[in-house]
Structure formats: structure tokens, C-alpha cells
PDB file of C-alpha atoms in Angstrom:
ATOM      1  CA  MET A  58      90.410  31.260 -70.022  1.00 61.00           C
ATOM      2  CA  SER A  59      89.073  30.474 -73.471  1.00 74.00           C
ATOM      3  CA  PRO A  60      87.763  33.291 -75.642  1.00 81.00           C
ATOM      4  CA  GLU A  61      84.212  33.771 -76.799  1.00 86.00           C
ATOM      5  CA  ARG A  62      83.891  34.160 -80.549  1.00 90.00           C
ATOM      6  CA  ILE A  63      81.683  37.149 -81.390  1.00 89.00           C
ATOM      7  CA  GLU A  64      80.275  37.961 -84.798  1.00 88.00           C
ATOM      8  CA  THR A  65      79.015  41.461 -85.550  1.00 85.00           C
ATOM      9  CA  GLY A  66      77.597  41.425 -89.026  1.00 81.00           C
ATOM     10  CA  ASP A  67      80.285  39.859 -91.167  1.00 86.00           C
ATOM     11  CA  ARG A  68      83.184  40.599 -88.751  1.00 90.00           C
ATOM     12  CA  VAL A  69      84.603  38.353 -86.031  1.00 91.00           C
ATOM     13  CA  PHE A  70      86.168  39.307 -82.693  1.00 91.00           C
ATOM     14  CA  LEU A  71      87.440  37.316 -79.712  1.00 87.00           C
ATOM     15  CA  ARG A  72      86.263  38.350 -76.255  1.00 88.00           C
ATOM     16  CA  TYR A  73      88.142  37.313 -73.134  1.00 84.00           C
ATOM     17  CA  ALA A  74      85.643  38.042 -70.354  1.00 82.00           C
ATOM     18  CA  SER A  75      87.054  39.121 -67.012  1.00 76.00           C
ATOM     19  CA  ARG A  76      83.734  38.929 -65.146  1.00 72.00           C
ATOM     20  CA  GLU A  77      80.356  37.460 -65.832  1.00 72.00           C
ATOM     21  CA  SER A  78      78.838  40.899 -66.249  1.00 74.00           C
ATOM     22  CA  ASN A  79      81.180  43.731 -67.118  1.00 85.00           C
ATOM     23  CA  ASP A  80      80.579  47.134 -68.711  1.00 91.00           C
ATOM     24  CA  LYS A  81      84.244  47.907 -69.498  1.00 92.00           C
ATOM     25  CA  ALA A  82      86.482  46.549 -72.249  1.00 92.00           C
ATOM     26  CA  ILE A  83      89.983  47.029 -73.640  1.00 88.00           C
ATOM     27  CA  PHE A  84      90.327  46.669 -77.388  1.00 88.00           C
ATOM     28  CA  VAL A  85      93.729  45.878 -78.934  1.00 85.00           C
ATOM     29  CA  SER A  86      94.506  46.138 -82.657  1.00 82.00           C
ATOM     30  CA  HIS A  87      96.503  47.866 -85.347  1.00 76.00           C
ATOM     31  CA  SER A  88      94.441  50.870 -86.457  1.00 74.00           C
ATOM     32  CA  ARG A  89      94.667  52.965 -89.595  1.00 71.00           C
ATOM     33  CA  PHE A  90      92.608  55.798 -91.010  1.00 70.00           C
ATOM     34  CA  LEU A  91      92.191  55.530 -94.760  1.00 71.00           C
ATOM     35  CA  PRO A  92      91.382  58.875 -96.470  1.00 71.00           C
ATOM     36  CA  ILE A  93      89.320  57.012 -99.107  1.00 73.00           C
ATOM     37  CA  LYS A  94      86.605  56.828 -96.429  1.00 76.00           C
ATOM     38  CA  TYR A  95      85.935  60.544 -96.943  1.00 75.00           C
ATOM     39  CA  PHE A  96      84.961  59.797-100.528  1.00 79.00           C
ATOM     40  CA  ASN A  97      82.585  56.947 -99.721  1.00 79.00           C
ATOM     41  CA  GLY A  98      81.015  58.715 -96.705  1.00 78.00           C
ATOM     42  CA  THR A  99      82.251  56.320 -93.999  1.00 79.00           C
ATOM     43  CA  ALA A 100      85.008  58.497 -92.472  1.00 80.00           C
ATOM     44  CA  LYS A 101      83.143  59.523 -89.317  1.00 87.00           C
ATOM     45  CA  LEU A 102      80.621  57.940 -87.001  1.00 88.00           C
ATOM     46  CA  THR A 103      78.676  59.197 -84.010  1.00 90.00           C
ATOM     47  CA  LEU A 104      79.169  57.520 -80.669  1.00 91.00           C
ATOM     48  CA  PRO A 105      75.955  56.297 -79.080  1.00 91.00           C
ATOM     49  CA  GLU A 106      74.803  57.992 -75.889  1.00 91.00           C
ATOM     50  CA  GLY A 107      76.318  56.388 -72.784  1.00 92.00           C
ATOM     51  CA  LEU A 108      79.501  55.097 -74.462  1.00 93.00           C
ATOM     52  CA  SER A 109      82.928  56.496 -73.626  1.00 92.00           C
ATOM     53  CA  VAL A 110      85.899  55.701 -75.911  1.00 89.00           C
ATOM     54  CA  SER A 111      89.519  56.419 -74.884  1.00 86.00           C
ATOM     55  CA  TYR A 112      92.654  56.348 -77.034  1.00 81.00           C
ATOM     56  CA  TYR A 113      96.189  56.231 -75.606  1.00 77.00           C
ATOM     57  CA  ILE A 114      98.097  57.640 -78.530  1.00 71.00           C
ATOM     58  CA  ARG A 115      98.089  60.825 -80.528  1.00 67.00           C
ATOM     59  CA  ARG A 116      96.990  60.656 -84.137  1.00 65.00           C
ATOM     60  CA  GLY A 117      99.802  59.588 -86.457  1.00 66.00           C
ATOM     61  CA  GLU A 118     101.928  57.996 -83.725  1.00 67.00           C
ATOM     62  CA  LYS A 119     102.714  54.364 -83.017  1.00 68.00           C
ATOM     63  CA  LEU A 120     102.371  52.513 -79.750  1.00 69.00           C
ATOM     64  CA  GLY A 121     105.125  49.987 -79.009  1.00 69.00           C
ATOM     65  CA  SER A 122     104.389  46.505 -77.693  1.00 70.00           C
ATOM     66  CA  TRP A 123     105.833  47.086 -74.233  1.00 73.00           C
ATOM     67  CA  SER A 124     104.088  50.443 -73.865  1.00 77.00           C
ATOM     68  CA  MET A 125     100.837  48.761 -74.825  1.00 78.00           C
ATOM     69  CA  LEU A 126     101.388  46.050 -72.232  1.00 78.00           C
ATOM     70  CA  ARG A 127     102.202  48.622 -69.518  1.00 80.00           C
ATOM     71  CA  ILE A 128      99.028  50.588 -70.288  1.00 82.00           C
ATOM     72  CA  TYR A 129      97.007  47.366 -70.305  1.00 82.00           C
ATOM     73  CA  ASN A 130      98.350  46.303 -66.901  1.00 81.00           C
ATOM     74  CA  ARG A 131      97.759  49.777 -65.474  1.00 83.00           C
ATOM     75  CA  LEU A 132      94.141  49.779 -66.670  1.00 84.00           C
ATOM     76  CA  GLN A 133      93.583  46.318 -65.211  1.00 82.00           C
ATOM     77  CA  GLY A 134      94.882  47.531 -61.852  1.00 77.00           C
ATOM     78  CA  SER A 135      97.894  45.239 -61.619  1.00 62.00           C
ATOM     79  CA  ALA A 136     100.518  47.977 -61.988  1.00 56.00           C
ATOM     80  CA  SER A 137      99.267  50.989 -60.071  1.00 56.00           C
ATOM     81  CA  ASP A 138     102.693  52.673 -60.024  1.00 57.00           C
ATOM     82  CA  GLU A 139     102.807  52.965 -63.833  1.00 55.00           C
ATOM     83  CA  VAL A 140     102.356  56.488 -65.162  1.00 59.00           C
ATOM     84  CA  MET A 141      99.592  56.709 -67.742  1.00 65.00           C
ATOM     85  CA  PRO A 142     100.644  58.323 -71.010  1.00 67.00           C
ATOM     86  CA  PHE A 143      98.583  60.651 -73.167  1.00 71.00           C
ATOM     87  CA  SER A 144      94.933  59.718 -73.402  1.00 78.00           C
ATOM     88  CA  GLN A 145      91.973  61.268 -75.153  1.00 81.00           C
ATOM     89  CA  THR A 146      88.394  60.358 -74.273  1.00 86.00           C
ATOM     90  CA  TYR A 147      85.300  60.824 -76.413  1.00 85.00           C
ATOM     91  CA  GLN A 148      81.760  60.448 -75.086  1.00 89.00           C
ATOM     92  CA  GLY A 149      78.270  59.950 -76.483  1.00 78.00           C
ATOM     93  CA  LYS A 150      77.047  61.970 -79.469  1.00 81.00           C
ATOM     94  CA  THR A 151      80.662  62.850 -80.409  1.00 86.00           C
ATOM     95  CA  ARG A 152      81.891  62.190 -83.961  1.00 88.00           C
ATOM     96  CA  ILE A 153      84.987  59.993 -84.197  1.00 86.00           C
ATOM     97  CA  GLU A 154      86.993  58.541 -87.068  1.00 82.00           C
ATOM     98  CA  ASN A 155      85.947  55.160 -88.412  1.00 82.00           C
ATOM     99  CA  LEU A 156      89.383  53.498 -88.304  1.00 81.00           C
ATOM    100  CA  SER A 157      90.323  50.300 -90.128  1.00 82.00           C
ATOM    101  CA  LEU A 158      91.188  47.717 -87.464  1.00 84.00           C
ATOM    102  CA  ARG A 159      93.662  44.922 -88.120  1.00 83.00           C
ATOM    103  CA  PRO A 160      94.384  41.881 -85.951  1.00 83.00           C
ATOM    104  CA  ILE A 161      97.626  41.902 -84.005  1.00 76.00           C
ATOM    105  CA  SER A 162     100.016  39.009 -84.381  1.00 66.00           C
ATOM    106  CA  GLU A 163     100.880  36.825 -81.402  1.00 55.00           C
ATOM    107  CA  GLY A 164     104.457  38.097 -81.687  1.00 51.00           C
ATOM    108  CA  THR A 165     103.510  41.774 -81.614  1.00 52.00           C
ATOM    109  CA  VAL A 166     102.018  41.699 -78.147  1.00 52.00           C
ATOM    110  CA  SER A 167     101.905  38.522 -76.164  1.00 55.00           C
ATOM    111  CA  LEU A 168      98.169  37.953 -75.992  1.00 59.00           C
ATOM    112  CA  SER A 169      98.802  35.202 -73.473  1.00 56.00           C
ATOM    113  CA  MET A 170     100.098  37.911 -71.105  1.00 59.00           C
ATOM    114  CA  MET A 171      96.983  39.997 -71.736  1.00 60.00           C
ATOM    115  CA  ARG A 172      94.307  37.363 -71.119  1.00 60.00           C
ATOM    116  CA  SER A 173      91.902  38.748 -68.540  1.00 55.00           C
ATOM    117  CA  PRO A 174      91.776  36.802 -65.277  1.00 60.00           C
ATOM    118  CA  PRO A 175      88.364  36.724 -63.587  1.00 61.00           C
ATOM    119  CA  ASP A 176      89.326  39.494 -61.134  1.00 70.00           C
ATOM    120  CA  TYR A 177      90.488  42.021 -63.751  1.00 77.00           C
ATOM    121  CA  SER A 178      88.488  45.190 -64.329  1.00 84.00           C
ATOM    122  CA  TYR A 179      88.164  45.040 -68.123  1.00 88.00           C
ATOM    123  CA  ASP A 180      87.265  42.441 -70.730  1.00 89.00           C
ATOM    124  CA  LEU A 181      89.783  42.039 -73.563  1.00 87.00           C
ATOM    125  CA  ILE A 182      88.559  42.248 -77.182  1.00 89.00           C
ATOM    126  CA  VAL A 183      90.718  41.507 -80.242  1.00 87.00           C
ATOM    127  CA  PRO A 184      89.754  41.333 -83.925  1.00 89.00           C
ATOM    128  CA  VAL A 185      90.159  38.019 -85.746  1.00 88.00           C
ATOM    129  CA  GLN A 186      89.915  39.631 -89.174  1.00 90.00           C
ATOM    130  CA  PRO A 187      90.020  43.198 -90.515  1.00 88.00           C
ATOM    131  CA  ALA A 188      87.143  45.326 -89.226  1.00 89.00           C
ATOM    132  CA  GLU A 189      86.255  48.968 -88.611  1.00 87.00           C
ATOM    133  CA  THR A 190      85.507  51.096 -85.569  1.00 88.00           C
ATOM    134  CA  ARG A 191      81.795  50.884 -86.430  1.00 89.00           C
ATOM    135  CA  HIS A 192      81.923  47.089 -85.910  1.00 91.00           C
ATOM    136  CA  LEU A 193      83.568  47.641 -82.523  1.00 92.00           C
ATOM    137  CA  ILE A 194      80.841  50.132 -81.547  1.00 92.00           C
ATOM    138  CA  ASP A 195      78.196  47.554 -82.552  1.00 92.00           C
ATOM    139  CA  LEU A 196      79.925  45.007 -80.319  1.00 93.00           C
ATOM    140  CA  ALA A 197      80.061  47.515 -77.430  1.00 93.00           C
ATOM    141  CA  GLN A 198      76.320  48.123 -77.718  1.00 92.00           C
ATOM    142  CA  ARG A 199      75.563  44.405 -77.927  1.00 92.00           C
ATOM    143  CA  TYR A 200      77.464  43.689 -74.690  1.00 91.00           C
ATOM    144  CA  HIS A 201      76.341  46.909 -72.957  1.00 93.00           C
ATOM    145  CA  TYR A 202      79.856  48.290 -72.567  1.00 94.00           C
ATOM    146  CA  HIS A 203      79.978  51.886 -71.331  1.00 94.00           C
ATOM    147  CA  ASP A 204      83.770  52.261 -71.198  1.00 92.00           C
ATOM    148  CA  LEU A 205      85.933  51.253 -74.179  1.00 92.00           C
ATOM    149  CA  GLN A 206      89.728  51.642 -73.969  1.00 89.00           C
ATOM    150  CA  ILE A 207      91.454  51.363 -77.363  1.00 86.00           C
ATOM    151  CA  LEU A 208      95.121  50.365 -77.457  1.00 83.00           C
ATOM    152  CA  GLY A 209      96.662  50.631 -80.898  1.00 75.00           C
ATOM    153  CA  CYS A 210      98.051  52.959 -83.522  1.00 62.00           C
ATOM    154  CA  ARG A 211      96.056  55.855 -84.939  1.00 56.00           C
ATOM    155  CA  ALA A 212      98.204  56.321 -88.015  1.00 51.00           C
ATOM    156  CA  ARG A 213      97.060  57.853 -91.279  1.00 49.00           C
ATOM    157  CA  ARG A 214      97.705  56.073 -94.551  1.00 44.00           C
ATOM    158  CA  LEU A 215      97.192  57.211 -98.096  1.00 43.00           C
ATOM    159  CA  SER A 216      96.687  53.681 -99.398  1.00 38.00           C
ATOM    160  CA  ASN A 217      95.933  50.153 -98.236  1.00 37.00           C
TER     161      ASN A 217
END
């Protein structure tokens, strides 16, 4: 399945659609919170009403490639015996951190293993270039996603 190239403002994402019309997506990237965002007023953003965002890692931890793949397969319904790890869900009107999102390399997680077949439950979204959570929220609104599952680190950094 070939990806659809999506531009939100000046940022680019790839979308691997699992169904013609789907309201659920899994987003995979490296994520970092940069404290400088507190100084320029972009540290937090409010989720729009009707959007649910779930993270599968505690703040400051890392998510390994195989763990990410197991969670992905469990969400897609192809590994129902897998135990889901920690997850935290935020819903509309909640304030969340505006993380810096970085593309994953092909070697980090085999994207070819994560391509969404037509019968999978979730679309797969990956960034092509650095972006922020606000760009992902814009994309979710554009495609009418109601359920966004984010697989990636939530580490804090003091510098770029």
C-alpha cells in the first residue's frame, strides 16, 4: 500500500490508510519536550472536543522498537494475547504538552512491518520531517480522527 503525502501548514506526514473512511490512527515518531517552549508560549495546547489521544509510555521513558511493534500489532487486532503496557489517555478540552516530533528511521522500527493492510483498525501516520504535536492535531482534525494512539518516547531534553 503506498502512502498518501499530507501537508499541514509547512509540515509533511505520510498516511498509510487502512480503510477508505477511518476515524482512528496510530502515530509513530521520536518525541521530545523542549523546555524552551515554556518561554515562547508554545509548551501546551488544548485538545479539540471529540479527540482522544493516548500515550503508551510514561514521561521521561523510552519505548524500544520491539515493544512499539507489539503495541502496534495489539492495537491493530493481530495479536490479541499481547498484554498492553501503561497507557494514558487525554480527551477533548484537556491541555497536553506540545512535543517536538522527529521522523523514525527505517532501521529503528521496520515500517514495512507496520504498513496498515486494508482490514486493520487504525491508519498509520509518520512524520517525514520534524514537526510538533500541534501539527498532528491539525492533521487529526483534517481527517476527522477521533482516536489518536501515539507510539514514541516522551523524554524531556534541556537542549536540541
